[in-house]
């Protein structure tokens, strides 16, 4: 018997998204990008260890990154941080 592992949608983890995007607004852009890449790398490794299918991992990473970037833009626009 085999099972398909379906993770909870990471793009719906609002507190985590807010925390990551909020942190990204406090550091230089290059460091913020590195931080996001590290978060995505960790998520990818965690999903892979849990046996999630590769296509689902790619989908989760893309939607999670999109949610963080969307929230980051909202924060930057609200703070007037966009040049």
mmCIF file of C-alpha atoms in Angstrom:
data_model
loop_
_atom_site.group_PDB
_atom_site.id
_atom_site.type_symbol
_atom_site.label_atom_id
_atom_site.label_comp_id
_atom_site.label_asym_id
_atom_site.label_seq_id
_atom_site.Cartn_x
_atom_site.Cartn_y
_atom_site.Cartn_z
ATOM 1 C CA UNK A 1 0.000 0.000 0.000
ATOM 2 C CA UNK A 2 1.278 3.468 -0.865
ATOM 3 C CA UNK A 3 0.063 6.828 0.270
ATOM 4 C CA UNK A 4 0.231 10.244 -1.305
ATOM 5 C CA UNK A 5 1.533 12.852 1.106
ATOM 6 C CA UNK A 6 -0.268 16.183 0.747
ATOM 7 C CA UNK A 7 1.164 19.002 2.839
ATOM 8 C CA UNK A 8 -0.915 21.811 4.268
ATOM 9 C CA UNK A 9 -0.664 24.688 1.786
ATOM 10 C CA UNK A 10 2.308 26.773 2.887
ATOM 11 C CA UNK A 11 0.955 29.816 1.072
ATOM 12 C CA UNK A 12 -1.841 29.869 3.675
ATOM 13 C CA UNK A 13 0.485 30.036 6.670
ATOM 14 C CA UNK A 14 -0.098 33.736 7.162
ATOM 15 C CA UNK A 15 1.869 34.260 10.418
ATOM 16 C CA UNK A 16 4.946 32.656 8.879
ATOM 17 C CA UNK A 17 4.536 34.663 5.670
ATOM 18 C CA UNK A 18 4.130 37.905 7.616
ATOM 19 C CA UNK A 19 7.156 37.166 9.785
ATOM 20 C CA UNK A 20 9.396 36.353 6.811
ATOM 21 C CA UNK A 21 8.280 39.365 4.753
ATOM 22 C CA UNK A 22 8.534 41.636 7.790
ATOM 23 C CA UNK A 23 12.095 40.528 8.436
ATOM 24 C CA UNK A 24 12.961 41.060 4.782
ATOM 25 C CA UNK A 25 11.986 44.733 5.069
ATOM 26 C CA UNK A 26 14.541 45.280 7.846
ATOM 27 C CA UNK A 27 17.671 44.068 6.056
ATOM 28 C CA UNK A 28 19.485 45.014 2.826
ATOM 29 C CA UNK A 29 17.916 43.586 -0.344
ATOM 30 C CA UNK A 30 20.756 41.132 -0.979
ATOM 31 C CA UNK A 31 20.451 39.715 2.524
ATOM 32 C CA UNK A 32 16.646 39.577 2.226
ATOM 33 C CA UNK A 33 16.910 37.556 -0.996
ATOM 34 C CA UNK A 34 19.399 35.194 0.634
ATOM 35 C CA UNK A 35 17.088 34.770 3.612
ATOM 36 C CA UNK A 36 14.163 33.916 1.341
ATOM 37 C CA UNK A 37 16.274 31.432 -0.639
ATOM 38 C CA UNK A 38 17.302 29.744 2.634
ATOM 39 C CA UNK A 39 13.677 29.523 3.789
ATOM 40 C CA UNK A 40 12.677 27.955 0.476
ATOM 41 C CA UNK A 41 15.620 25.535 0.593
ATOM 42 C CA UNK A 42 14.615 24.391 4.077
ATOM 43 C CA UNK A 43 11.000 23.953 3.045
ATOM 44 C CA UNK A 44 12.067 21.946 0.004
ATOM 45 C CA UNK A 45 14.226 19.647 2.119
ATOM 46 C CA UNK A 46 11.480 19.155 4.676
ATOM 47 C CA UNK A 47 8.898 18.270 2.034
ATOM 48 C CA UNK A 48 11.313 15.913 0.291
ATOM 49 C CA UNK A 49 12.102 14.096 3.565
ATOM 50 C CA UNK A 50 8.372 13.654 4.159
ATOM 51 C CA UNK A 51 7.983 11.963 0.798
ATOM 52 C CA UNK A 52 6.047 14.673 -1.034
ATOM 53 C CA UNK A 53 6.074 14.274 -4.827
ATOM 54 C CA UNK A 54 8.519 16.495 -6.731
ATOM 55 C CA UNK A 55 5.846 18.253 -8.789
ATOM 56 C CA UNK A 56 3.930 19.109 -5.625
ATOM 57 C CA UNK A 57 7.141 20.379 -3.980
ATOM 58 C CA UNK A 58 7.745 22.732 -6.913
ATOM 59 C CA UNK A 59 4.166 23.945 -6.746
ATOM 60 C CA UNK A 60 4.342 24.548 -2.985
ATOM 61 C CA UNK A 61 7.639 26.420 -3.251
ATOM 62 C CA UNK A 62 6.312 28.669 -6.019
ATOM 63 C CA UNK A 63 3.078 29.499 -4.208
ATOM 64 C CA UNK A 64 4.865 30.083 -0.882
ATOM 65 C CA UNK A 65 7.449 32.355 -2.509
ATOM 66 C CA UNK A 66 4.674 34.231 -4.302
ATOM 67 C CA UNK A 67 2.758 34.755 -1.060
ATOM 68 C CA UNK A 68 5.865 36.089 0.695
ATOM 69 C CA UNK A 69 6.747 38.427 -2.175
ATOM 70 C CA UNK A 70 3.165 39.719 -2.392
ATOM 71 C CA UNK A 71 3.128 40.470 1.330
ATOM 72 C CA UNK A 72 6.574 42.049 1.090
ATOM 73 C CA UNK A 73 5.329 44.420 -1.622
ATOM 74 C CA UNK A 74 2.304 45.328 0.484
ATOM 75 C CA UNK A 75 4.611 46.158 3.392
ATOM 76 C CA UNK A 76 6.991 48.196 1.257
ATOM 77 C CA UNK A 77 4.212 50.175 -0.394
ATOM 78 C CA UNK A 78 2.500 50.794 2.929
ATOM 79 C CA UNK A 79 5.795 51.966 4.472
ATOM 80 C CA UNK A 80 6.661 54.088 1.465
ATOM 81 C CA UNK A 81 9.809 52.031 0.939
ATOM 82 C CA UNK A 82 9.513 51.642 -2.812
ATOM 83 C CA UNK A 83 11.905 53.921 -4.700
#
